[in-house]
Backbone as CSV, one residue per row, in Angstrom:
resi,resn,N_x,N_y,N_z,CA_x,CA_y,CA_z,C_x,C_y,C_z
1,PHE,1.182,-1.200,0.480,-0.269,0.333,-0.065,1.283,1.452,-0.104
2,SER,0.644,1.580,-0.919,1.791,3.373,-0.779,0.144,4.595,-0.283
3,ASN,1.307,5.556,0.285,0.392,6.503,0.743,0.729,7.872,-0.071
4,LYS,0.823,7.647,-1.441,1.096,8.028,-2.728,-0.200,8.719,-2.496
5,TYR,-0.988,9.739,-3.222,-2.006,10.054,-4.155,-2.284,9.588,-5.217
6,PRO,-4.143,8.790,-5.567,-3.775,8.421,-6.725,-3.847,9.297,-7.899
7,THR,-3.009,8.528,-8.733,-2.701,9.599,-9.963,-2.931,8.214,-11.837
8,ASN,-4.492,9.083,-11.966,-4.596,8.279,-13.117,-5.624,8.994,-13.965
9,GLN,-6.367,8.456,-14.712,-7.272,9.606,-15.867,-8.596,9.100,-15.395
10,VAL,-9.453,8.136,-14.919,-10.829,8.439,-15.208,-11.084,8.024,-13.878
11,LEU,-11.460,9.024,-13.380,-12.311,9.030,-12.278,-13.977,8.982,-12.394
12,LYS,-14.424,7.354,-12.160,-16.019,7.360,-12.163,-16.981,8.039,-9.982
13,PHE,-18.263,8.289,-10.285,-18.838,8.473,-9.384,-20.410,7.818,-9.625
14,ASN,-20.145,7.069,-8.620,-21.298,4.979,-8.345,-22.337,6.233,-7.543
15,LEU,-23.710,7.216,-8.464,-24.555,7.601,-7.899,-25.249,6.790,-6.968
16,MET,-25.683,6.480,-5.325,-26.661,5.771,-5.741,-27.605,6.120,-4.684
17,ASP,-28.072,7.018,-3.586,-28.995,7.720,-3.633,-29.292,9.164,-3.657
18,THR,-30.307,9.763,-3.128,-30.876,10.914,-3.436,-31.223,11.090,-2.129
19,CYS,-31.541,12.449,-1.335,-32.085,13.155,-0.061,-32.644,13.133,0.191
20,GLY,-34.155,12.471,-0.637,-35.400,12.915,-0.384,-36.025,12.638,-1.755
21,ASP,-35.167,12.620,-2.579,-36.736,12.709,-3.984,-36.415,11.397,-4.284
22,PRO,-38.296,10.951,-4.978,-37.690,9.810,-5.731,-37.523,9.501,-7.019
23,ASP,-37.415,10.885,-7.966,-37.604,10.222,-9.449,-36.112,11.294,-9.577
24,TYR,-35.584,11.990,-9.161,-34.356,13.062,-9.349,-33.004,12.574,-8.870
25,ILE,-32.120,12.992,-9.201,-30.409,13.255,-9.297,-29.599,14.858,-9.390
26,GLY,-29.238,15.098,-8.499,-28.597,16.179,-9.015,-27.505,16.602,-7.901
27,LEU,-26.295,17.998,-9.420,-25.453,18.420,-7.718,-25.118,19.099,-9.085
28,THR,-24.125,20.509,-8.424,-24.514,21.778,-8.535,-22.796,22.119,-8.942
29,GLY,-21.501,20.950,-8.785,-20.645,20.875,-9.620,-19.678,20.349,-8.299
30,ILE,-18.613,19.779,-9.511,-17.636,18.991,-8.869,-16.151,20.032,-9.095
31,GLU,-15.192,20.422,-9.030,-14.066,20.925,-7.798,-12.656,19.676,-7.610
32,LEU,-11.152,19.639,-8.249,-10.772,18.541,-8.523,-9.289,19.194,-8.397
33,PHE,-8.231,18.815,-7.317,-7.458,19.471,-6.963,-5.706,18.531,-6.449
34,GLY,-5.419,18.821,-6.912,-3.747,18.417,-7.117,-3.113,18.802,-6.341
35,ALA,-2.047,17.958,-6.371,-0.659,17.919,-5.493,-0.600,19.125,-4.574
36,ASP,-0.197,19.422,-5.516,-0.467,20.864,-5.806,-1.056,22.120,-4.768
37,GLY,-1.569,21.390,-4.304,-2.890,22.040,-3.720,-3.849,22.625,-4.471
38,ASN,-3.823,23.109,-6.052,-4.374,23.904,-6.616,-5.587,22.928,-7.916
39,LEU,-7.069,23.848,-8.313,-7.407,23.547,-9.212,-7.159,22.728,-10.401
40,VAL,-8.203,21.295,-10.212,-7.466,21.398,-11.294,-7.889,21.517,-12.512
41,GLN,-7.782,22.195,-13.838,-8.149,22.220,-15.038,-8.919,21.447,-16.002
42,LEU,-10.254,22.114,-16.177,-10.506,20.689,-16.505,-12.341,21.438,-17.666
43,THR,-11.520,20.441,-18.468,-13.332,21.329,-20.169,-14.682,20.962,-19.382
44,GLU,-15.423,21.068,-19.591,-16.714,21.013,-19.862,-16.897,19.263,-20.621
45,ASP,-15.990,19.046,-21.648,-16.649,18.018,-22.452,-15.724,16.803,-21.059
46,SER,-15.399,17.289,-20.498,-14.640,16.288,-19.358,-15.837,14.852,-18.745
47,VAL,-16.970,15.624,-18.680,-17.940,15.086,-17.188,-18.619,14.504,-18.313
48,THR,-19.243,12.739,-18.411,-20.387,12.482,-18.615,-21.006,11.792,-18.115
49,GLY,-22.153,11.767,-18.529,-23.376,10.617,-17.814,-24.430,10.721,-18.324
50,PRO,-25.425,10.753,-17.205,-27.210,10.897,-17.638,-27.862,12.220,-17.364
51,SER,-28.413,12.351,-18.165,-29.474,13.635,-18.094,-31.020,13.303,-18.687
52,LEU,-31.760,14.985,-18.086,-32.703,14.223,-18.671,-33.182,14.557,-20.142
53,ASN,-32.487,14.744,-21.057,-32.319,14.598,-22.035,-32.407,12.477,-21.829
54,ASP,-32.358,12.278,-21.669,-32.570,10.494,-21.454,-34.366,10.406,-21.488
55,LEU,-34.761,11.050,-20.536,-35.460,10.607,-20.947,-36.450,10.320,-21.870
56,GLU,-37.588,9.790,-22.438,-38.214,9.335,-24.041,-39.067,10.745,-24.478
57,HIS,-39.632,12.039,-24.089,-40.342,12.757,-24.111,-39.710,13.964,-23.922
58,CYS,-38.758,14.467,-23.003,-37.563,15.432,-23.139,-36.090,15.843,-23.912
59,SER,-36.250,16.507,-24.242,-34.676,17.265,-25.868,-34.878,18.274,-26.103
60,GLY,-33.521,18.474,-25.528,-32.634,20.463,-24.301,-32.906,20.956,-23.471
61,ASP,-32.645,19.768,-22.274,-32.935,20.769,-21.446,-31.614,20.977,-21.183
62,TYR,-31.086,21.664,-20.484,-30.074,22.814,-20.511,-28.864,21.725,-18.808
63,ARG,-30.099,21.284,-17.742,-29.159,20.626,-16.463,-28.467,19.214,-17.162
64,THR,-26.964,20.086,-17.982,-26.416,18.743,-19.065,-24.965,18.115,-17.654
65,PRO,-24.805,16.695,-17.944,-23.307,16.917,-17.265,-22.020,17.441,-17.197
66,ASP,-21.835,18.206,-17.776,-21.300,19.764,-18.714,-21.028,20.268,-17.811
67,LYS,-22.173,21.262,-17.209,-22.466,22.147,-16.123,-21.393,22.041,-14.136
68,LEU,-21.034,20.165,-14.187,-20.409,20.254,-13.469,-19.017,21.315,-12.925
69,MET,-18.371,21.578,-14.097,-16.988,21.714,-14.770,-17.187,23.769,-14.868
70,THR,-18.227,23.908,-15.333,-17.774,25.813,-16.120,-17.478,26.185,-14.651
71,GLY,-16.920,25.328,-13.264,-16.507,26.493,-12.537,-17.757,27.714,-11.326
72,CYS,-18.671,27.205,-11.475,-20.540,28.410,-11.051,-20.744,27.411,-9.792
73,ASN,-20.502,27.361,-8.930,-20.451,26.464,-7.904,-21.623,27.230,-7.272
74,ILE,-21.100,28.158,-6.297,-22.119,28.574,-5.210,-22.892,29.627,-5.709
75,THR,-24.378,29.015,-6.541,-25.833,29.279,-7.176,-26.954,28.125,-6.950
76,THR,-27.680,29.469,-7.156,-28.891,29.108,-6.484,-29.737,28.766,-8.750
77,ASP,-29.093,29.169,-9.411,-29.386,29.097,-11.213,-29.182,27.608,-12.443
78,ASP,-30.558,27.108,-12.018,-30.742,25.405,-12.067,-29.769,25.657,-13.490
79,ILE,-29.791,26.371,-14.475,-29.086,26.499,-15.510,-27.237,26.094,-15.710
80,GLN,-27.019,26.826,-14.130,-25.463,25.702,-13.591,-25.251,24.485,-13.331
81,MET,-26.431,23.567,-12.975,-26.428,22.383,-12.528,-26.694,21.327,-13.210
82,TRP,-26.307,20.244,-12.556,-27.014,18.560,-13.148,-27.543,18.510,-12.844
83,LEU,-29.218,18.199,-13.892,-29.612,16.933,-12.688,-30.301,16.559,-14.360
84,ALA,-30.793,14.785,-13.528,-30.774,13.531,-14.196,-32.283,12.459,-13.556
85,PRO,-33.204,11.684,-14.763,-33.434,10.960,-13.764,-33.260,10.007,-13.114
86,PHE,-33.734,9.268,-12.001,-33.483,8.677,-10.792,-33.738,7.536,-10.685
87,THR,-34.016,5.958,-10.519,-34.135,4.938,-10.443,-34.061,4.778,-8.694
88,SER,-34.477,4.263,-7.355,-33.578,3.491,-6.928,-32.933,2.265,-7.133
89,GLY,-32.216,1.538,-6.883,-31.534,0.722,-6.835,-30.660,0.748,-8.315
90,GLU,-30.653,1.316,-9.335,-30.176,1.608,-10.878,-29.456,2.187,-10.766
91,SER,-28.472,2.378,-11.894,-27.396,2.556,-11.584,-26.813,4.167,-11.877
92,HIS,-26.280,4.974,-10.963,-26.278,6.650,-11.451,-25.015,6.891,-11.832
93,VAL,-24.471,6.591,-13.145,-22.615,7.325,-12.664,-22.026,8.496,-13.991
94,LEU,-21.338,9.416,-13.067,-20.403,10.628,-13.753,-19.343,10.021,-14.029
95,THR,-19.114,10.624,-14.943,-17.875,9.979,-15.556,-17.149,11.317,-15.258
96,VAL,-15.230,11.333,-15.589,-14.801,12.052,-15.593,-13.149,12.682,-16.206
97,THR,-13.287,12.524,-16.986,-11.972,11.219,-18.165,-11.090,13.047,-18.090
98,LEU,-9.176,12.595,-17.013,-8.717,13.597,-16.988,-7.710,13.476,-18.036
99,PRO,-7.644,15.127,-18.615,-7.200,14.783,-19.737,-5.969,14.014,-19.550
100,GLN,-4.419,14.254,-19.022,-3.503,13.223,-18.989,-3.328,12.266,-17.462
101,SER,-3.325,11.982,-17.299,-2.559,11.209,-16.092,-1.952,12.145,-14.826
102,THR,-3.095,12.760,-13.617,-2.716,14.050,-12.669,-2.919,12.727,-11.290
103,GLU,-2.288,14.180,-10.738,-2.297,13.084,-9.428,-3.507,14.447,-8.351
104,ILE,-4.728,13.443,-7.195,-6.119,14.027,-7.114,-4.713,13.382,-5.941
105,THR,-5.665,14.911,-5.141,-5.974,14.763,-3.225,-7.011,14.901,-3.444
106,ALA,-7.289,15.585,-3.755,-8.585,16.276,-2.912,-9.762,16.198,-3.978
107,ILE,-10.874,16.236,-3.592,-12.277,16.667,-4.504,-13.105,16.879,-3.639
108,LYS,-14.071,18.815,-4.166,-14.480,19.042,-3.217,-15.954,18.712,-4.687
109,ILE,-17.842,18.549,-3.994,-18.557,18.645,-4.096,-19.348,19.203,-4.374
110,TYR,-20.245,20.551,-4.732,-21.327,20.731,-4.077,-22.862,20.541,-4.860
111,ASN,-23.211,20.539,-3.838,-24.710,19.521,-3.734,-25.668,20.209,-4.877
112,TYR,-26.412,20.138,-5.694,-27.864,20.560,-5.366,-28.737,21.119,-5.037
113,ASN,-29.086,22.560,-5.174,-28.931,23.833,-4.348,-29.884,24.726,-5.944
114,LYS,-30.947,23.868,-6.063,-31.584,24.960,-6.410,-32.057,26.149,-5.672
115,THR,-33.456,25.194,-4.833,-33.620,26.077,-3.636,-34.196,24.294,-2.286
116,SER,-34.687,25.605,-1.608,-34.738,24.425,-0.119,-35.565,23.416,-0.311
117,GLU,-36.239,22.833,-1.844,-36.840,22.366,-1.501,-36.527,20.929,-2.526
118,ASP,-35.659,22.115,-3.869,-35.124,20.720,-3.695,-34.007,20.620,-4.286
119,THR,-33.999,20.881,-3.057,-32.804,20.533,-2.301,-32.670,18.234,-2.244
120,TYR,-33.642,17.832,-2.228,-33.837,16.550,-1.813,-33.578,15.981,-3.115
121,ARG,-33.122,16.589,-4.332,-32.286,16.311,-5.425,-30.840,15.859,-5.319
122,GLY,-30.136,16.770,-4.627,-29.127,15.941,-3.822,-28.790,14.764,-4.413
123,VAL,-27.397,14.800,-3.718,-26.942,13.519,-3.897,-26.986,13.202,-2.656
124,LYS,-26.902,11.861,-1.945,-26.495,11.743,-0.981,-25.783,11.199,0.189
125,THR,-25.666,9.839,-0.618,-24.572,8.955,-0.559,-24.093,8.698,-2.445
126,LEU,-22.665,7.761,-2.375,-21.924,7.524,-4.089,-20.825,6.509,-3.621
127,LYS,-20.064,6.555,-4.301,-18.454,5.363,-4.096,-17.824,5.970,-5.935
128,MET,-16.607,6.192,-4.405,-15.776,6.793,-6.077,-15.010,5.673,-6.346
129,THR,-14.438,5.874,-7.684,-13.371,4.830,-8.743,-12.601,5.641,-9.183
130,LEU,-10.539,5.468,-9.286,-9.667,6.045,-10.157,-9.728,4.662,-11.271
131,ASP,-9.748,4.889,-11.864,-9.393,3.532,-13.308,-9.683,2.229,-12.238
132,ASP,-11.598,2.179,-12.426,-11.634,1.045,-11.368,-11.439,0.958,-10.149
133,LYS,-10.206,0.877,-9.482,-9.378,1.776,-7.909,-10.177,2.207,-7.428
134,PRO,-10.782,1.111,-6.149,-11.563,1.896,-5.461,-11.149,3.121,-4.125
135,LEU,-11.723,4.462,-4.184,-11.505,5.141,-3.146,-12.268,5.596,-2.152
136,CYS,-11.820,5.745,-1.258,-11.673,6.339,0.314,-12.149,4.821,0.898
137,GLY,-10.977,4.221,0.459,-10.807,2.542,1.544,-11.908,2.045,0.712
138,GLY,-12.408,2.002,-0.455,-14.397,1.789,-0.412,-15.481,2.163,0.409
139,GLN,-15.296,2.752,0.774,-16.331,3.011,1.710,-16.933,4.598,1.189
140,THR,-18.636,4.211,1.558,-19.099,5.188,1.010,-19.901,5.931,1.191
141,VAL,-19.735,7.621,0.180,-18.715,8.655,0.779,-20.831,9.933,1.622
142,HIS,-21.032,10.189,2.611,-22.084,10.503,2.982,-21.684,12.303,3.014
143,LEU,-23.042,12.582,1.840,-22.801,13.852,1.601,-24.145,15.219,1.578
144,ARG,-23.793,16.101,2.714,-25.168,17.193,3.113,-25.554,17.789,2.229
145,ARG,-27.349,17.647,2.287,-27.949,18.470,1.150,-27.435,19.359,1.322
146,ALA,-27.739,20.413,0.026,-27.252,21.590,-0.099,-28.529,22.478,0.500
147,PRO,-28.564,24.275,1.138,-28.872,24.942,1.661,-29.865,25.607,0.786
148,GLY,-29.498,25.777,-0.034,-30.102,26.591,-1.125,-30.698,28.221,-1.118
149,THR,-29.096,28.141,-0.452,-29.258,30.132,-0.750,-27.913,29.362,-1.543
150,THR,-27.922,31.197,-1.599,-26.395,31.481,-1.604,-25.506,32.408,-1.134
151,HIS,-25.036,32.338,0.593,-24.722,32.796,1.433,-23.401,32.493,1.719
152,TYR,-23.175,31.364,1.474,-21.601,30.966,2.489,-21.746,29.350,0.360
153,ASP,-19.813,29.178,0.993,-19.045,28.962,-0.158,-20.337,26.625,0.946
154,PHE,-20.462,25.635,0.308,-21.522,24.453,0.903,-20.393,23.707,0.326
155,GLY,-19.761,23.523,0.045,-19.367,22.496,-1.359,-17.794,21.630,0.211
156,GLN,-18.307,20.101,-0.352,-17.992,19.743,0.596,-16.750,19.113,0.010
157,VAL,-15.612,19.488,0.946,-14.017,18.463,0.718,-13.875,17.430,1.186
158,GLY,-13.401,16.297,0.743,-12.559,15.043,1.127,-11.686,14.157,-0.138
159,ALA,-10.691,14.292,0.943,-9.490,13.765,0.665,-9.316,12.492,0.476
160,LEU,-8.860,12.134,-1.424,-8.965,11.124,-1.662,-7.485,10.255,-1.469
161,TYR,-7.838,8.154,-1.820,-6.994,7.577,-1.398,-7.300,6.701,-1.951
162,HIS,-6.248,5.776,-1.774,-6.524,4.179,-2.290,-6.696,3.372,-1.806
163,SER,-7.048,2.077,-2.123,-8.056,1.235,-0.700,-6.494,0.187,-0.752
164,PRO,-6.362,-0.286,0.779,-5.712,-0.505,0.654,-5.470,-2.304,-0.368
165,VAL,-4.427,-2.518,-0.422,-4.551,-3.377,-1.839,-4.772,-5.551,-0.696
């Protein structure tokens, strides 16, 4: 087991549960930090995953995965957020592809923050992998509901590490 932080290219978020909404799951933003403590610069096409546009009678919805990388994270404007259909027990995966192998030391996640009522659409639990290796000891990560306001930075920071072999 190495104490080094993970250095790889494909970070996956397996979103397991919402904060209470039975039909939708969403986030406002994701930030990754490198070994130097600075924000890893990613483009909006670095993230892929489901969206409302996957629904049969929906197209042109702006709440797509690319919104997670815009850097506009302390907001209640849902045009800056990602939202997707949610079905309990099914797989809901967001994938962030780094342009090159990068050492990632921490991640900051901003939960869905449109209004205090809509924050129930936020992610309650998730698991993360980096190049299919479990992060955070393979443990389930628990997120707080967002406040539904922009009065303070509501992002949650977590250190990343590979699971021991």
